[in-house]
Coordinates of C-alpha atoms in Angstrom, one line a residue:
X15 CA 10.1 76.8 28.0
X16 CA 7.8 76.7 25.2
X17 CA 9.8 74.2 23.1
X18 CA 9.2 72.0 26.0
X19 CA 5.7 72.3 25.9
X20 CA 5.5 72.5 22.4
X21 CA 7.4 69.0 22.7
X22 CA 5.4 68.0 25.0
X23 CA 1.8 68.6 23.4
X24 CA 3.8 66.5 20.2
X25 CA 4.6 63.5 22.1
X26 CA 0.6 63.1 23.8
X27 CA -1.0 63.7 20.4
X28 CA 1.6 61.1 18.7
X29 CA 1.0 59.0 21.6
X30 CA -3.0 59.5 21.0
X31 CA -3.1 58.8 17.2
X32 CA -0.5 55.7 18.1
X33 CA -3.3 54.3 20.5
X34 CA -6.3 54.9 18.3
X35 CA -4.5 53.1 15.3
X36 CA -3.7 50.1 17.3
X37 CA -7.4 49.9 18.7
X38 CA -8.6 49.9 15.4
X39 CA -5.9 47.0 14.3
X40 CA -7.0 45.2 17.7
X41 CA -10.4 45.6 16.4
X42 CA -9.8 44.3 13.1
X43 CA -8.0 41.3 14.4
X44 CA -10.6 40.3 16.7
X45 CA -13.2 40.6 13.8
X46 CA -11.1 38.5 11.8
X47 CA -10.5 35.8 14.6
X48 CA -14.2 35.9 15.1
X49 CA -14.9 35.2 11.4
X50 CA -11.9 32.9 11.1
X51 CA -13.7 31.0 14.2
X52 CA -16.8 30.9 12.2
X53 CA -15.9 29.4 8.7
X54 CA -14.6 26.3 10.5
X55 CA -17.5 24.1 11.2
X56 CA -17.9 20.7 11.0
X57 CA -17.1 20.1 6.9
X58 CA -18.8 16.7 6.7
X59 CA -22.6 16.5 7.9
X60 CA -23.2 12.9 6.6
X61 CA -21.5 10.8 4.7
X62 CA -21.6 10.5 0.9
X63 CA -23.9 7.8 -0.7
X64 CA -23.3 5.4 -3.7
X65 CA -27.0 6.3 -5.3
X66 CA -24.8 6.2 -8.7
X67 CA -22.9 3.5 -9.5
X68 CA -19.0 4.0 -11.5
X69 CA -19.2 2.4 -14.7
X70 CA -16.1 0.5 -15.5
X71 CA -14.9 0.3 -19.2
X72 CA -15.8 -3.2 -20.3
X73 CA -12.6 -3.4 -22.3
X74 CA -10.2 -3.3 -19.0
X75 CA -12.1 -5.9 -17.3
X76 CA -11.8 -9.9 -17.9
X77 CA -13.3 -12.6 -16.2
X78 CA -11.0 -15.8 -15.9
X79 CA -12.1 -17.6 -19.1
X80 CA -11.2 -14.5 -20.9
X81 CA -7.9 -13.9 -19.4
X82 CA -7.1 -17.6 -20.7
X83 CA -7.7 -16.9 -23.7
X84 CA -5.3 -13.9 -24.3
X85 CA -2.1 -15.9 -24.4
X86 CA 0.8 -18.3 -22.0
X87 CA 2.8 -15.3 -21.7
X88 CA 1.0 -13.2 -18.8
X89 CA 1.9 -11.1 -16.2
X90 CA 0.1 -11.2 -12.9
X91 CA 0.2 -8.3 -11.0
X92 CA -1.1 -7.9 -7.6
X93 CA -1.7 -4.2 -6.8
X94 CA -3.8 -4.8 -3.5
X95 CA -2.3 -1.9 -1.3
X96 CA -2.4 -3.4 2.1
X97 CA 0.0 -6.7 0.5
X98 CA 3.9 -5.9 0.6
X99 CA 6.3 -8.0 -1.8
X100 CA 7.2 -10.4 1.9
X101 CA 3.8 -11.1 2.1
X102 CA 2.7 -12.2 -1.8
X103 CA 3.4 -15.8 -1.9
X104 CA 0.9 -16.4 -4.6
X105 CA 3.5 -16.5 -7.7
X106 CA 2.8 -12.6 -8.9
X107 CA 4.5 -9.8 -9.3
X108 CA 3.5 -7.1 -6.2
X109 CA 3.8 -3.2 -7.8
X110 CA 1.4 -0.8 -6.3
X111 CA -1.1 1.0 -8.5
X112 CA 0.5 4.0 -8.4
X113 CA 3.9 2.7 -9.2
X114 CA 3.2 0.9 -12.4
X115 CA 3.8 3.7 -14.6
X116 CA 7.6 3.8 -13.7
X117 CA 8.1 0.4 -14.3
X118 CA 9.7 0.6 -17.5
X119 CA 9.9 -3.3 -18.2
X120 CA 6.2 -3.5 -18.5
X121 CA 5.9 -1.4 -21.0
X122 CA 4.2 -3.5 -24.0
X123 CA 3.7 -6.3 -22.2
X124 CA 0.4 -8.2 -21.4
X125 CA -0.7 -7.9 -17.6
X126 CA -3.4 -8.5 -15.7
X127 CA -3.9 -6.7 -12.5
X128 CA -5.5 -8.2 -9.4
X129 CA -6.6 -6.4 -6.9
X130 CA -9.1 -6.5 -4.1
X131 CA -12.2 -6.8 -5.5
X132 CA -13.2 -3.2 -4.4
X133 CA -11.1 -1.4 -5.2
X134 CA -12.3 -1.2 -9.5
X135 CA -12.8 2.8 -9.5
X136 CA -9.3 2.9 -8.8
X137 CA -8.1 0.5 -11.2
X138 CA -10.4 1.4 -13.9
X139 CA -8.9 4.9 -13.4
X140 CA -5.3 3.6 -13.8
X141 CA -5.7 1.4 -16.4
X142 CA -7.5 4.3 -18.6
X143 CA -4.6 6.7 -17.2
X144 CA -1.8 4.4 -18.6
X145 CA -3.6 3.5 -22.0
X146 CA -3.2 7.1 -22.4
X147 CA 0.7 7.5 -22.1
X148 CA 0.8 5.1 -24.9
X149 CA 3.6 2.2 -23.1
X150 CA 1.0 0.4 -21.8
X151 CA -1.6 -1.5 -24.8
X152 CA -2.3 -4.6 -23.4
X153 CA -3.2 -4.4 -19.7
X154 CA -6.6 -5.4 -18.3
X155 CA -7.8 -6.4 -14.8
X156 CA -9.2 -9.7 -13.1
X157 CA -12.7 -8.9 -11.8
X158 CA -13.7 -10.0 -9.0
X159 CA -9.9 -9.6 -8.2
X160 CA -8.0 -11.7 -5.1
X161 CA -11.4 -13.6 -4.7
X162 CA -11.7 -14.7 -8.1
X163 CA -8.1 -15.6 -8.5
X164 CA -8.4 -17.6 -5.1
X165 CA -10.7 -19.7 -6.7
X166 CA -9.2 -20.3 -10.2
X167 CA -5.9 -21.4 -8.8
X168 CA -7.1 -23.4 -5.4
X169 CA -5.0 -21.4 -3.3
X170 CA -7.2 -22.1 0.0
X171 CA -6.4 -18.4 1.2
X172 CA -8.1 -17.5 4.3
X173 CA -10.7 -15.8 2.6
X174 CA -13.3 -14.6 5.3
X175 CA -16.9 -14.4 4.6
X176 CA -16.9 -10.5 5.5
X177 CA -16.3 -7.1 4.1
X178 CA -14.9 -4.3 6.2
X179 CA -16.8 -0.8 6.6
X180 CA -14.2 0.8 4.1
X181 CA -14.6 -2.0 1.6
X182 CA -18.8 -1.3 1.7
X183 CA -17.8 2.4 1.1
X184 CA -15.4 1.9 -1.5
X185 CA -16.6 -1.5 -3.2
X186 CA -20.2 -0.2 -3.7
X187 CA -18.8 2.8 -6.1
X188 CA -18.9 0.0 -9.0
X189 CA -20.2 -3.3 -7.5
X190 CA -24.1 -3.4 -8.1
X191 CA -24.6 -5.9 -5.0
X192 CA -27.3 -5.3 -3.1
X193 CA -28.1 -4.6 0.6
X194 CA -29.9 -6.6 3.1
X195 CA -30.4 -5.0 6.6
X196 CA -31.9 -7.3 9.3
X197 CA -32.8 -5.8 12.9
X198 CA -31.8 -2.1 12.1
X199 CA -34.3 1.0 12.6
X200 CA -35.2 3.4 10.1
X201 CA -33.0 5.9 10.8
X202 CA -30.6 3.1 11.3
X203 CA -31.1 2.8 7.5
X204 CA -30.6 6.1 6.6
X205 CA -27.3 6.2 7.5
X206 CA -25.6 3.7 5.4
X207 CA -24.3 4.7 1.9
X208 CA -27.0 2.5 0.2
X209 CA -30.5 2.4 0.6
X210 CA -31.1 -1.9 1.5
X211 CA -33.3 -4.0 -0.8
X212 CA -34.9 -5.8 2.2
X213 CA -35.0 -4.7 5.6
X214 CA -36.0 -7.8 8.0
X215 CA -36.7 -8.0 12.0
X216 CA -34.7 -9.7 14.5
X217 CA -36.8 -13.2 14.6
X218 CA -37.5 -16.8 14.6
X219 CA -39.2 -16.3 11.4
X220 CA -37.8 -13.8 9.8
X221 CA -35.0 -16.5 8.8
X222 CA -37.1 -18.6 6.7
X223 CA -38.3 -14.8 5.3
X224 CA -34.6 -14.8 4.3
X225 CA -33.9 -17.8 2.9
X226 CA -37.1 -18.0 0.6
X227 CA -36.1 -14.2 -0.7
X228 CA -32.5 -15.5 -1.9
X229 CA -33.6 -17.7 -3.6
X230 CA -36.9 -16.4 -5.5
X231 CA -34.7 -12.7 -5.9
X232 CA -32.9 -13.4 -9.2
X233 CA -32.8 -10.1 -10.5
X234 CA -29.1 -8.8 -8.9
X235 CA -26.5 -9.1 -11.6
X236 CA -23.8 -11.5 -11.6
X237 CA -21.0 -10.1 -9.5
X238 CA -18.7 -12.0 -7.7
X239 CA -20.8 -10.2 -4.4
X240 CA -24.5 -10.2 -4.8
X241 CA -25.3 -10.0 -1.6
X242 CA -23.9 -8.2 2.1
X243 CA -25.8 -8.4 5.0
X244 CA -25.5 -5.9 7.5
X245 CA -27.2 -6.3 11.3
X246 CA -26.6 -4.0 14.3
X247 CA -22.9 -5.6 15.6
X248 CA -20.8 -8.7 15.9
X249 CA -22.8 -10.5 18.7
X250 CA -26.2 -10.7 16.2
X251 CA -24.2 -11.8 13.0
X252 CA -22.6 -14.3 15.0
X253 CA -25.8 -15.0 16.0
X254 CA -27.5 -15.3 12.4
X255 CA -24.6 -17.1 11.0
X256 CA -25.0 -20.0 12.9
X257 CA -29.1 -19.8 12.4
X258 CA -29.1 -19.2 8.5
X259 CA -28.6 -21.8 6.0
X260 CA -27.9 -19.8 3.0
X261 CA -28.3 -21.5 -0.5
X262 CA -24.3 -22.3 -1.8
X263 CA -25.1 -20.6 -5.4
X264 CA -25.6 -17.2 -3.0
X265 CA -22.5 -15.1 -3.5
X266 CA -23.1 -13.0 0.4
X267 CA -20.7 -11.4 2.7
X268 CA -21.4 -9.9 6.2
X269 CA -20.5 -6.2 7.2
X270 CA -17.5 -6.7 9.7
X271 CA -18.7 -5.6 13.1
X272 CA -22.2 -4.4 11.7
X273 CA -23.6 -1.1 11.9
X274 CA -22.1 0.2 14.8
X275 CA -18.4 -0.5 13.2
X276 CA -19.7 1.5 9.9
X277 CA -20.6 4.3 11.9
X278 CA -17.5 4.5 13.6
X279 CA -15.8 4.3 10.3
X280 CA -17.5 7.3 9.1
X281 CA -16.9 9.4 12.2
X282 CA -13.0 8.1 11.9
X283 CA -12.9 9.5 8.4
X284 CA -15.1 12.6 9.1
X285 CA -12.6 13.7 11.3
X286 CA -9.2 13.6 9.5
X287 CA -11.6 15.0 6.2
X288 CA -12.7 18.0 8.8
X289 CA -9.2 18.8 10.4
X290 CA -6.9 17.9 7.2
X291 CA -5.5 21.3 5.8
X292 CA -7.0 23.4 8.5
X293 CA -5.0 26.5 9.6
X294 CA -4.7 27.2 12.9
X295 CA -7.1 30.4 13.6
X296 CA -6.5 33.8 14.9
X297 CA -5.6 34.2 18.6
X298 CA -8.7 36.2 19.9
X299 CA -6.7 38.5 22.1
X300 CA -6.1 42.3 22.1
X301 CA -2.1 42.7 22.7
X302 CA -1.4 45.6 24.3

């Protein structure tokens, strides 16, 4: 009898102590699902701005006269990513950036890359990358890329007097072009990535305002972009297009879709910056 209570009073207290360690490993858990909760908010409150520019190494980069005067015996590479070899019908070879270094029979030739025009941080990068391995001496880039190549040879692609949001983000790392706004707000303004040089209103005479500051502003640098114009959406730059007679020795492109699009970029990429690599958190329940 009392090795049966003796038994007995062993198996509650066990049971106890088994019941206060799991509350405390409940507890924990709950803290840490509460904590791991916590240090996910939003990553990204704003987006990054281009207040300082990527200098490229002037020895990479050639304008067309130059690349004529290197030699006859050039390879042309086109390394825009969003071109596959089906599409390239412009008489180059198609490699993507981050292929070149396995391409054995380039090594010590002479190339010239082309790419998109903004995409020179990435290309400066590679170039410098590749010097380095030693196989690769003698290859530059086209500045001004697919747009400067268009013109040299006549090709008469379907070149579009537009940038996209992606190429304002990613061209104005290196390209010192400068911003004109017309018809946003101030804190309109403050979103984009670069602060504008003019900011005009939505009017009958803010487009001789425009005209007569294109051409008395001679202080941008000579890019193959010196200007992008940027408005609220589609409807007004169609609008403006038809109403503004820029001068023809203005290099300008339009913002595709305007500020609304940009933002919509930024949100886009905000999101798969905020969710990319996150774990998912601790189930905040006690298990019983």
């Amino acid at each position: 009898m009392l090795n049966y209570y003796f038994n007995f009073l062993c198996n509650l207290l066990l049971c106890f102590i088994l019941s206060f360690i799991g509350y405390h490993v409940s507890a924990s858990e709950i803290n840490k699902c509460q904590l791991d909760n916590q240090n996910y908010p939003n990553v990204i409150n704003h987006w990054p701005t281009n207040n300082h520019k990527e200098l490229l190494n002037s020895n990479f980069w050639l304008s067309i006269e130059e690349v004529n005067n290197l030699s006859n015996d050039i390879l042309w590479i086109d390394v825009r990513s969003n071109v596959s070899k089906s599409e390239n019908q412009l008489g180059m070879l198609t490699i993507h950036l981050n292929q070149l270094q396995k391409k054995d029979f380039l090594f010590n030739k002479t190339i010239v890359l082309v790419g998109s025009g903004f995409d020179q941080h990435l290309i400066n990068r590679t170039i410098n990358s590749l010097k380095t391995q030693g196989n690769f001496n003698n290859i530059y880039a086209l500045s001004g890329g697919i747009r400067t190549w268009n013109k040299y040879k006549q090709y008469h692609l379907d070149e579009q007097n537009v940038i996209t949001p992606e190429e304002l983000v990613q061209g104005g790392k290196t390209i010192n072009w400068q911003l004109i706004t017309i018809g946003l707000f101030p804190y309109d303004i403050n979103k984009l990535p670069e602060k504008p040089v003019q900011n005009f209103n939505l009017s009958q005479d803010s487009y001789s305002e425009i005209t007569f500051f294109l051409e008395h502003n001679r202080g941008y640098p000579a890019e193959f972009i010196n200007y992008v114009f940027i408005t609220p959406n589609d409807n007004v730059t169609e609008l403006l297009k038809q109403q503004l007679k820029l001068p023809s020795s203005i290099n300008a492109v339009w913002l595709q879709g305007g500020l609304s699009a940009y933002q919509e970029y930024v949100s886009h990429q905000n999101n798969l910056i905020n969710n990319t690599g996150k774990s998912l958190s601790s189930p905040c329940r006690l298990t019983l």
